[in-house]
mmCIF file of C-alpha atoms in Angstrom:
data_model
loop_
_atom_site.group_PDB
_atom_site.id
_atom_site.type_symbol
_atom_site.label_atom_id
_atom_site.label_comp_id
_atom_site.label_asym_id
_atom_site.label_seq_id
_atom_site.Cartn_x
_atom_site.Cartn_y
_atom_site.Cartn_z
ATOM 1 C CA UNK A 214 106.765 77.118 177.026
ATOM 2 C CA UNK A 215 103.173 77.007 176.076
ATOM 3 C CA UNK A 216 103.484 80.830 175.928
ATOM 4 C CA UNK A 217 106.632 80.883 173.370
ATOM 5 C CA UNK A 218 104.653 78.284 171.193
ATOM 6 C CA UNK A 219 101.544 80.383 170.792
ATOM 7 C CA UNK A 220 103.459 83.616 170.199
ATOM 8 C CA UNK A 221 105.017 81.342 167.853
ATOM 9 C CA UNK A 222 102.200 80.135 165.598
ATOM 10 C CA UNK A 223 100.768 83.530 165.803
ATOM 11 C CA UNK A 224 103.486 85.211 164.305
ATOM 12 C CA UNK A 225 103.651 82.492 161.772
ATOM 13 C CA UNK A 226 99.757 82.443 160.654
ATOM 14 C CA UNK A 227 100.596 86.266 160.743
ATOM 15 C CA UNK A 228 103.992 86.060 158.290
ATOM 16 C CA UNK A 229 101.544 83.530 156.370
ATOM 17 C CA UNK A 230 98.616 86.102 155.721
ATOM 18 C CA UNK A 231 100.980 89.060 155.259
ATOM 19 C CA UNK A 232 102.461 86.759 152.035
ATOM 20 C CA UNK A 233 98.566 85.817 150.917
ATOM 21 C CA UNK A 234 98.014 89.652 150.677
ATOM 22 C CA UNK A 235 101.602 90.183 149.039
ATOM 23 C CA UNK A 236 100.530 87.222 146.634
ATOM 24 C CA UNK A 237 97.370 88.579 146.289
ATOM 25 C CA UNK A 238 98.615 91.998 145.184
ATOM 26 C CA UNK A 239 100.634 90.896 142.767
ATOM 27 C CA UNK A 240 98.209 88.589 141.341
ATOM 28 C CA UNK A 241 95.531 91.553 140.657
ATOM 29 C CA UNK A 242 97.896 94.005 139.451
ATOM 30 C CA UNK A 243 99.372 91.350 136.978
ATOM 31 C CA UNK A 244 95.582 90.849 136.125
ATOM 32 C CA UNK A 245 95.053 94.621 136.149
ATOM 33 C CA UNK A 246 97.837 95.013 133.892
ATOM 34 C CA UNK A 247 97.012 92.999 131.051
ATOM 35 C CA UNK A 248 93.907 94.313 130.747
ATOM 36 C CA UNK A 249 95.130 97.786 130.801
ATOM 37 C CA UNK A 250 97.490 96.718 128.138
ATOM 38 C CA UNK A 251 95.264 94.044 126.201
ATOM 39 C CA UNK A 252 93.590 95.416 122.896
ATOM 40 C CA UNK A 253 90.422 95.049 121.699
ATOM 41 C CA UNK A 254 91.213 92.452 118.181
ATOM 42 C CA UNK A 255 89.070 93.703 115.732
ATOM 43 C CA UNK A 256 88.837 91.656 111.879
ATOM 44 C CA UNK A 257 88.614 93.667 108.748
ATOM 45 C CA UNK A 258 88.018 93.145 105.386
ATOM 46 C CA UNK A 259 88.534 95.406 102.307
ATOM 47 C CA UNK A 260 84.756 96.116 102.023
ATOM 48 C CA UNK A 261 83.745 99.913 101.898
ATOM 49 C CA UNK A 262 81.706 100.235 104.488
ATOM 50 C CA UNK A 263 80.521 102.174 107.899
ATOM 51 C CA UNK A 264 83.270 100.175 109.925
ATOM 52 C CA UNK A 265 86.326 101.701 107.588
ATOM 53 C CA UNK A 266 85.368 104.704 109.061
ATOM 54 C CA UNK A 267 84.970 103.676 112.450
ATOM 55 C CA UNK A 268 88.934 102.448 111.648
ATOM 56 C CA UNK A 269 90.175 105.605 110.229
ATOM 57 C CA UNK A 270 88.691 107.837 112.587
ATOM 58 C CA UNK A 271 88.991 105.835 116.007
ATOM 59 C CA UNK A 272 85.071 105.715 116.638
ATOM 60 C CA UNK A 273 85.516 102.064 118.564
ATOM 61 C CA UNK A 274 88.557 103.426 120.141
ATOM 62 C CA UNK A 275 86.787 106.371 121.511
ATOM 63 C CA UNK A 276 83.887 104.648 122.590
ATOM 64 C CA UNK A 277 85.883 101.489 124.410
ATOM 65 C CA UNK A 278 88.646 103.224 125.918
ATOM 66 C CA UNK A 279 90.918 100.541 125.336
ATOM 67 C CA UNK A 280 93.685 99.988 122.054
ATOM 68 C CA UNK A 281 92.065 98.418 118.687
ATOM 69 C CA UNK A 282 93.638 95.987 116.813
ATOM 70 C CA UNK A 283 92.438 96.021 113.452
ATOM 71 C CA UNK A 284 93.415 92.607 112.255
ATOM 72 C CA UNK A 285 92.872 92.263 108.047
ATOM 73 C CA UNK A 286 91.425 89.134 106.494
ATOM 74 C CA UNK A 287 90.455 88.004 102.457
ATOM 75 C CA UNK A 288 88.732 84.992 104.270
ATOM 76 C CA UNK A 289 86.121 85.309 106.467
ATOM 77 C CA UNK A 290 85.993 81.177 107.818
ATOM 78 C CA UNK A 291 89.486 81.982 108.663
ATOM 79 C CA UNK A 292 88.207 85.149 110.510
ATOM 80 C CA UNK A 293 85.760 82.391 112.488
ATOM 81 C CA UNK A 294 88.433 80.590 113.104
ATOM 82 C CA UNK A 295 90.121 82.764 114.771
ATOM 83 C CA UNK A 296 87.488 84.066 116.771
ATOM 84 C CA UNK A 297 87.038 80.237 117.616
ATOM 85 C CA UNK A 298 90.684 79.905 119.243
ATOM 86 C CA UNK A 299 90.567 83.356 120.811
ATOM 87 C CA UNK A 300 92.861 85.030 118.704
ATOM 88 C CA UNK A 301 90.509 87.599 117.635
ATOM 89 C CA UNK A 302 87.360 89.329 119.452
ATOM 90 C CA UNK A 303 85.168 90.030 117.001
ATOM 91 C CA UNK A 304 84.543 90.039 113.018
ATOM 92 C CA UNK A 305 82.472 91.057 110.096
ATOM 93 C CA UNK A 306 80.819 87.747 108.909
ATOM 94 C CA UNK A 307 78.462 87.031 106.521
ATOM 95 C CA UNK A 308 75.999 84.907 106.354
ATOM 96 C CA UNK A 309 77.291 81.863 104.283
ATOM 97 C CA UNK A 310 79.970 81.461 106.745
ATOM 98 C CA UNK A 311 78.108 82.196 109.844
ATOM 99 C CA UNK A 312 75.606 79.239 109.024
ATOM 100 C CA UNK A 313 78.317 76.859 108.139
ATOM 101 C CA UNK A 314 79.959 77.165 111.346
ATOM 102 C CA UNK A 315 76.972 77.981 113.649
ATOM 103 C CA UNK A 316 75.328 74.538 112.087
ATOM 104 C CA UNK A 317 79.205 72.893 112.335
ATOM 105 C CA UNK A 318 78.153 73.347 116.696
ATOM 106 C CA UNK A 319 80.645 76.676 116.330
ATOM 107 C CA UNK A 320 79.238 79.075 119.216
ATOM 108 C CA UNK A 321 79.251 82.463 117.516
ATOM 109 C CA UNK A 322 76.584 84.674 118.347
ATOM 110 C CA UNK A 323 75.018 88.145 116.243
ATOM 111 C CA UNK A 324 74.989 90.788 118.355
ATOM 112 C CA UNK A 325 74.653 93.403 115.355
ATOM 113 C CA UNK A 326 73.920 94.215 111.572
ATOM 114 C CA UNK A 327 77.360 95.661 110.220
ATOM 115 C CA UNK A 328 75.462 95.888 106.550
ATOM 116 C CA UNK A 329 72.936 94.844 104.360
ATOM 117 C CA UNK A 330 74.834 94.370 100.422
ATOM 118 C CA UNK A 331 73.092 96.926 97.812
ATOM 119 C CA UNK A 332 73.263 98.648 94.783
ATOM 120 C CA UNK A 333 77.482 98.282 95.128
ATOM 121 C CA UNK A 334 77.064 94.785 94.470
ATOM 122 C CA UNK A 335 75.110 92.518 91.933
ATOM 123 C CA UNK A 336 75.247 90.402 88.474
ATOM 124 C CA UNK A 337 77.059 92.304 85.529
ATOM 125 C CA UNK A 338 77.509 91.016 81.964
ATOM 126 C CA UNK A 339 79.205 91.978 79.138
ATOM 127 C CA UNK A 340 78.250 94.281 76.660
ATOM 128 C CA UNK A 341 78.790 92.269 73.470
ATOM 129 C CA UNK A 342 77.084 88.813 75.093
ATOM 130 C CA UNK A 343 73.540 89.833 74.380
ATOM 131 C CA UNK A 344 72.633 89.685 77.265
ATOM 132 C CA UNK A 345 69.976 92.377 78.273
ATOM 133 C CA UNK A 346 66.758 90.191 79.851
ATOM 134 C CA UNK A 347 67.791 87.148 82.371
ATOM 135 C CA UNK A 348 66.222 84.722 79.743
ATOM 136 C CA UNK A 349 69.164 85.536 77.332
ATOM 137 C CA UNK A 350 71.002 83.846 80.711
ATOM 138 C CA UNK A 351 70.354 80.314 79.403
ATOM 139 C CA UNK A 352 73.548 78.873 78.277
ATOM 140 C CA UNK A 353 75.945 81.905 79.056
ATOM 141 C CA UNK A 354 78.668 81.071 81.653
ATOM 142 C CA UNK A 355 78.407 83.239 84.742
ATOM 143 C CA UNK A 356 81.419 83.723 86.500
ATOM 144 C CA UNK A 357 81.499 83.775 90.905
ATOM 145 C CA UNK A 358 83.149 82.261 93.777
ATOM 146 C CA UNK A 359 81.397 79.467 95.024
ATOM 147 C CA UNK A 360 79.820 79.887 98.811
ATOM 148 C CA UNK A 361 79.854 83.412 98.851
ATOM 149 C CA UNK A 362 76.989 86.149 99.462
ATOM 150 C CA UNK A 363 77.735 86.656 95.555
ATOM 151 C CA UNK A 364 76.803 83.030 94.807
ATOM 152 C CA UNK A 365 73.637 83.130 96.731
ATOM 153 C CA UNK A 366 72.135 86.140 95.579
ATOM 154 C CA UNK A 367 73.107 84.801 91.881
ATOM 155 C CA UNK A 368 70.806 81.582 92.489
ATOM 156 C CA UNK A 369 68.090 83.376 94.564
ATOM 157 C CA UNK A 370 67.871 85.768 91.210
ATOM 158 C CA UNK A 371 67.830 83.075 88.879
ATOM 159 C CA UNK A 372 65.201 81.334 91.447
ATOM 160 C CA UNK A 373 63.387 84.574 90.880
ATOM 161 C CA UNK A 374 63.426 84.855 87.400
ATOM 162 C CA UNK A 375 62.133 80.919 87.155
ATOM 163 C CA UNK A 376 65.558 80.065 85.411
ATOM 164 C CA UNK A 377 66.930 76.769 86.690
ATOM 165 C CA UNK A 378 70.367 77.143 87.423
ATOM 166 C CA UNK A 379 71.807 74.207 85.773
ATOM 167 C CA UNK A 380 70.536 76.111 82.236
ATOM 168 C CA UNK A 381 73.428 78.547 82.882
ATOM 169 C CA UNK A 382 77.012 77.876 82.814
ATOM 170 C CA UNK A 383 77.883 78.858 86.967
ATOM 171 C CA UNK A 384 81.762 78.608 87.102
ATOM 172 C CA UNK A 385 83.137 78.510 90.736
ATOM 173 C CA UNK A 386 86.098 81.109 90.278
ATOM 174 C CA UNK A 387 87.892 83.034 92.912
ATOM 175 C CA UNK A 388 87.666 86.839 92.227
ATOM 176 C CA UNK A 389 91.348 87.398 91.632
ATOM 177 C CA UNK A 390 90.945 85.167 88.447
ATOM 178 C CA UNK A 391 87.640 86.287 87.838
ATOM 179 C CA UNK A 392 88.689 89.666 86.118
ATOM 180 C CA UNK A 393 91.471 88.126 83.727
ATOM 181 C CA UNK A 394 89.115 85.778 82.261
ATOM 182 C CA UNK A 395 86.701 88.712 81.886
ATOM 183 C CA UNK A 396 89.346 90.707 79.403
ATOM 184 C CA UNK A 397 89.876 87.384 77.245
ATOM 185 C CA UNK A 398 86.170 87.361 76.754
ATOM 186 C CA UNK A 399 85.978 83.536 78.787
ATOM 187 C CA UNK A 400 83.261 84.746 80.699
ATOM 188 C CA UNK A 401 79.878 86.383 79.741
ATOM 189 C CA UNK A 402 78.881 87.921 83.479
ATOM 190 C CA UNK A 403 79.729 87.984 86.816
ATOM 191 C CA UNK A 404 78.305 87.938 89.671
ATOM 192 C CA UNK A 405 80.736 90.556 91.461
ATOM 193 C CA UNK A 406 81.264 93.040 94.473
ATOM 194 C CA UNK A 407 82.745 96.135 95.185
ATOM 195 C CA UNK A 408 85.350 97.620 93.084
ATOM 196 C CA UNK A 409 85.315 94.971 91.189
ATOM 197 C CA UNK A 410 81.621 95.498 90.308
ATOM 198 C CA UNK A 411 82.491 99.248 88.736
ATOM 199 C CA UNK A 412 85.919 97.892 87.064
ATOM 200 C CA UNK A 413 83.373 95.568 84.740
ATOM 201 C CA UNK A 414 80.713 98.048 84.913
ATOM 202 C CA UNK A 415 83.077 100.194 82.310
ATOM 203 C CA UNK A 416 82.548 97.182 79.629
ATOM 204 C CA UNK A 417 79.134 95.836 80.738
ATOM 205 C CA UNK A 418 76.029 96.392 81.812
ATOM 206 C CA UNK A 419 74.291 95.428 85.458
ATOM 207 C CA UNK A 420 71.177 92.959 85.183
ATOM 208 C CA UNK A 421 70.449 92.964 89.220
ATOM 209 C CA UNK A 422 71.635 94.300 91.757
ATOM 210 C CA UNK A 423 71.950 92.534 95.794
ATOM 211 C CA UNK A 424 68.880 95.447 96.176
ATOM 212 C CA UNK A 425 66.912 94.445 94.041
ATOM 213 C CA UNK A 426 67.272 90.701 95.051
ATOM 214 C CA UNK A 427 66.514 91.688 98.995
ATOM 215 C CA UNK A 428 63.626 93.535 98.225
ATOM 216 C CA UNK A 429 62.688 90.023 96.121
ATOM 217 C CA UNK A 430 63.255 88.669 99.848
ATOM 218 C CA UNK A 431 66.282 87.375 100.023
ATOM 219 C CA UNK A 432 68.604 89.967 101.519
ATOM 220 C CA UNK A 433 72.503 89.351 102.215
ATOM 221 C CA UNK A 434 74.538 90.693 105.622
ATOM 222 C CA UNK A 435 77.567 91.163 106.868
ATOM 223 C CA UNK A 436 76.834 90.907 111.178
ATOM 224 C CA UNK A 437 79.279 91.529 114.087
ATOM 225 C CA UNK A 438 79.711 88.765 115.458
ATOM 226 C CA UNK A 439 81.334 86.864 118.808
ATOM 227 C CA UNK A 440 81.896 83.978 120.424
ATOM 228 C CA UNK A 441 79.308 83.154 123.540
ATOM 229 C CA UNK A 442 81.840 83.443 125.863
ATOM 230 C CA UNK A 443 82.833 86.482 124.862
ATOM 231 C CA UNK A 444 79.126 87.849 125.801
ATOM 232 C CA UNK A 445 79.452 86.188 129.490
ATOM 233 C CA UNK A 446 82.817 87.846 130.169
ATOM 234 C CA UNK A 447 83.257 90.749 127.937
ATOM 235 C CA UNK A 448 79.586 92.811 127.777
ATOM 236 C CA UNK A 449 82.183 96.075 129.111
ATOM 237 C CA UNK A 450 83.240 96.696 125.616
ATOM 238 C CA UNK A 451 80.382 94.828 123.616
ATOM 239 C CA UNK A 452 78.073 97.287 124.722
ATOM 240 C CA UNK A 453 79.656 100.351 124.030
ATOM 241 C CA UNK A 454 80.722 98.666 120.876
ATOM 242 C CA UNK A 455 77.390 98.400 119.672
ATOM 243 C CA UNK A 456 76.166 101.469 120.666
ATOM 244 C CA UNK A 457 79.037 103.490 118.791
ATOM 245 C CA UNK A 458 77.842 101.348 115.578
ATOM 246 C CA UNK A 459 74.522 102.526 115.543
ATOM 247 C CA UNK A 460 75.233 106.045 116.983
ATOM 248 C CA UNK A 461 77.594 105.758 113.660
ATOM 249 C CA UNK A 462 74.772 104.236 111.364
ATOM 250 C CA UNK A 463 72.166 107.011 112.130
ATOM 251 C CA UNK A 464 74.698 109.835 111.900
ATOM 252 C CA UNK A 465 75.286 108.178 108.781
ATOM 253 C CA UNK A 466 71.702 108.123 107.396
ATOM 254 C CA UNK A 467 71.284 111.656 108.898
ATOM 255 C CA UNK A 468 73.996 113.488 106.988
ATOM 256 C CA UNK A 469 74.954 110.907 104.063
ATOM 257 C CA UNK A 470 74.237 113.296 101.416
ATOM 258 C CA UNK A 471 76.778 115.773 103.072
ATOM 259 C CA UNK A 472 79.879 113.326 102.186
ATOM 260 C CA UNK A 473 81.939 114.091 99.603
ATOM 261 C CA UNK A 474 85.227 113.003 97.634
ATOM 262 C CA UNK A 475 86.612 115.601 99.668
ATOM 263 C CA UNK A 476 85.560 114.423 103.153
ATOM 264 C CA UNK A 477 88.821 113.505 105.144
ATOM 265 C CA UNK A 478 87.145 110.291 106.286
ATOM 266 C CA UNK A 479 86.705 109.115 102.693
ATOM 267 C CA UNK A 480 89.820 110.690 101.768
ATOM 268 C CA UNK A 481 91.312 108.727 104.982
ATOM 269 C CA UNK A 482 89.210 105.671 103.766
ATOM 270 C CA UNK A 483 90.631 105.544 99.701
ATOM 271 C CA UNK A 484 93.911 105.990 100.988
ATOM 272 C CA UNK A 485 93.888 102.811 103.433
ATOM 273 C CA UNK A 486 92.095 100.901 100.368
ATOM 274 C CA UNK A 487 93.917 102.415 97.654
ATOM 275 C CA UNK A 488 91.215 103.107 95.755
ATOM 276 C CA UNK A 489 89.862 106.776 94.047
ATOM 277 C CA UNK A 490 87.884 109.248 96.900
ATOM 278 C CA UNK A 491 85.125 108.845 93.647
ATOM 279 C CA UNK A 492 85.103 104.975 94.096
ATOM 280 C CA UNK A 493 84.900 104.901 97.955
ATOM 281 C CA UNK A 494 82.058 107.290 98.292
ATOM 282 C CA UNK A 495 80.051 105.533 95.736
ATOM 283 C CA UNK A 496 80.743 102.135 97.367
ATOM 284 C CA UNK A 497 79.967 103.335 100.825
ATOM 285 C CA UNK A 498 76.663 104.339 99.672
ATOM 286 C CA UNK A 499 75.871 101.600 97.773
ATOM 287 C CA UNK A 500 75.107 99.258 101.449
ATOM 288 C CA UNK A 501 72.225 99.898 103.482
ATOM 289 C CA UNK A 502 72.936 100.641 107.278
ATOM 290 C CA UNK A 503 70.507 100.056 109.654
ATOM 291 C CA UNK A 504 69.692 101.726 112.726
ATOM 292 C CA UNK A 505 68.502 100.466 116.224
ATOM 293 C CA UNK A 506 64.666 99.812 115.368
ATOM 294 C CA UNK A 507 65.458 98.168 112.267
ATOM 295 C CA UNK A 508 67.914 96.034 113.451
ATOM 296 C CA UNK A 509 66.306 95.146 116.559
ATOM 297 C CA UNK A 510 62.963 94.213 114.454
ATOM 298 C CA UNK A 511 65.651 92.006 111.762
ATOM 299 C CA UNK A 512 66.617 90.291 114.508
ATOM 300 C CA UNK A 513 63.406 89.512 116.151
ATOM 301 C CA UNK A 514 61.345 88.923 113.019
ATOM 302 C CA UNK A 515 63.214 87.929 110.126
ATOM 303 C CA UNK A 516 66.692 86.929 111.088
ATOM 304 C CA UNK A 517 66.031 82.857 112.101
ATOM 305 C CA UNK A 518 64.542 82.363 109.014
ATOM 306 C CA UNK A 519 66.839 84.042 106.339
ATOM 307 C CA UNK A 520 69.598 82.012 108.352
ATOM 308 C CA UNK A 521 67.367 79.236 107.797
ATOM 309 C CA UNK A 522 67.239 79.842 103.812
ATOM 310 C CA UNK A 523 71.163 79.704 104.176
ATOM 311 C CA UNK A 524 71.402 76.390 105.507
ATOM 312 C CA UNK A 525 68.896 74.872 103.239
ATOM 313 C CA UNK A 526 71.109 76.295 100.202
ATOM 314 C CA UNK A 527 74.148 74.610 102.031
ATOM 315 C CA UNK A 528 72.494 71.373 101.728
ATOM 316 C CA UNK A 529 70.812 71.549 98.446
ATOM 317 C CA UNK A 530 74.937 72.573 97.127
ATOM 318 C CA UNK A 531 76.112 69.432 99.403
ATOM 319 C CA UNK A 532 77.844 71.596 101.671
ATOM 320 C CA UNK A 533 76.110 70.568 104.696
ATOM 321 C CA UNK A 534 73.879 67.268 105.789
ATOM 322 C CA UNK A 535 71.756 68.967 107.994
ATOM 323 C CA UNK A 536 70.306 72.011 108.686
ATOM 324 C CA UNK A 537 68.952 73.267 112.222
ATOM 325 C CA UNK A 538 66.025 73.277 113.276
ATOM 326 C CA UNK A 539 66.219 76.651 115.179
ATOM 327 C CA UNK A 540 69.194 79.342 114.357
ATOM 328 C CA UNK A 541 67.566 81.793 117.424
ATOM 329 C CA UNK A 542 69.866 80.549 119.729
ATOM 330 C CA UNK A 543 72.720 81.856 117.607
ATOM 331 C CA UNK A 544 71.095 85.496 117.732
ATOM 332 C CA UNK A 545 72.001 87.950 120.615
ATOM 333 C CA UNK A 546 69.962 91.092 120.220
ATOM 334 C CA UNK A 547 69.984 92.108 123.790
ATOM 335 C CA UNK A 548 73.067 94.515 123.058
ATOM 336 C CA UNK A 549 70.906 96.111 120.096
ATOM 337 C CA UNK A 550 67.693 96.230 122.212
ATOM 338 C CA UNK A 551 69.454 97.671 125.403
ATOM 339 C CA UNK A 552 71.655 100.655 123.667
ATOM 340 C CA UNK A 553 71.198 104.258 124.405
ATOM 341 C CA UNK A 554 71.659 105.729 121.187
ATOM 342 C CA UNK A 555 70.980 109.471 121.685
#
């Protein structure tokens, strides 16, 4: 009797385990096969830049061996959002929104430079509003959307020039209004990006570019950025991520004056942005891409405090009550630093 019950509980810790494993099995290959079928949720906006490329040509898809989701946005809180509640992985940010959330307690980190705005964006007026030195600014209205890169770079010119800003007429207008009020003559400048930027270029004339402010010292970025957890249990694809970015950028700044209208990526490019092969090469070149070096010194040197400008613009426009007293936290250049860009 003693015998039967021990042959019995063996066989039944040994049915028991056999399940575990079967359990088990299942369990990892379930696992197994949503990451084999999960996709690497990239955000995009409709700037002309490095990372349109990098979508047109499958340079992140390449270098992650996993599917890309290119997700578009016109918003990029929404795009923090997002990243917030895990329905994207990472996005192109600037730095407006990056401070408002990072000093809101969101944790989004930097882990690279994606851009630095330049010559394709800055402060054009019209022809006929006599404008042509930024003292002639006084009493003009100035057209741009409020909390943007655009609306900082506007103030840290006028800043520059010693023109206090309530001496011009700053209308908070979003940019697909912008350009109507421009034809009825409602406006006497903007403050504009992009395509936009050459559209009222044709009519007007540009007083200062997003250059020529950053060399003043106040630059403007669009980062790559992701939530801290995201750094804990996805540095698999971050890394490689990175890496094809700046392999891209210094390919880029090796062979940029080889593009041309008829380059299939820009061809490739225009068509997904519906915009002339003329207009996209021109606005691709006119943002400065930065390779490792650079952006690993940006980040060590200079990034805390530009983000630390930001907030203190927040709070001087009411936006915020506080600012932080240390942004470093919110930096993560350890991708940058470790990448093996040959």
């Amino acid at each position: 009797m003693t015998q039967l019950f021990l042959k019995s509980s063996l066989t039944q810790i040994k049915l028991q385990f056999f399940y575990i494993v079967i359990l088990l099995t299942l369990l990892f290959g379930c696992i197994s096969f949503q990451y084999a079928n999960a996709a690497v949720r990239i955000g995009w906006t409709d700037q002309v830049d490095l990372a349109k490329l990098a979508q047109v040509n499958g340079t992140y898809r390449k270098a992650l061996g996993e599917r890309v989701d290119w997700q578009q946005y016109d918003d990029e809180f929404k795009m923090i959002h997002d990243l917030a509640v895990e329905t994207l992985d990472i996005a192109p940010v600037g730095l407006i929104p990056l401070t408002s959330a990072v000093t809101a307690g969101v944790q989004v980190r930097i882990i690279a430079i994606s851009f630095q705005y330049g010559n394709s964006s800055g402060l054009v007026v019209q022809n006929k509003s006599g404008i042509d030195k930024p003292e002639a600014l006084i009493g003009k209205k100035i057209a741009v959307p409020f909390l943007t890169s655009a609306h900082y770079s506007l103030l840290k010119a006028l800043e520059h020039w010693k023109i206090d800003f309530h001496q011009v007429q700053i209308i908070n207008m979003p940019a697909n209004k912008i350009e109507d009020a421009w034809k009825k003559h409602e406006i006497d400048g903007v403050y504009a990006d992009g395509i936009s930027l050459l559209h009222f270029q044709k009519d007007g004339h540009v007083l200062v570019t997003s250059q020529q402010v950053a060399d003043w010292g106040s630059p403007t970025y669009t980062f790559w950025v992701v939530m801290d957890n995201e750094i804990v249990l996805k540095p698999y694809w971050l890394q490689p991520f990175v890496e094809a970015t700046l392999k891209m950028v210094k390919e880029y700044n090796q062979n940029k004056d080889k593009l041309t209208v008829k380059s299939q990526d820009i061809i490739s490019v225009a068509q997904l942005l519906k915009l002339s092969p003329e207009d996209t090469l021109t606005l691709l070149k006119g943002k400065e891409y930065f390779g490792q070096r650079e952006q690993s010194l940006i980040f060590t040197r200079h990034l805390p405090g530009y983000l630390n400008q930001i907030g203190l613009f927040l709070r001087g426009l009411n936006v915020m009550n506080n600012v932080l007293s240390d942004y470093l936290i919110y930096i993560y250049p350890s991708f940058i630093n470790d990448a093996k860009i040959k």
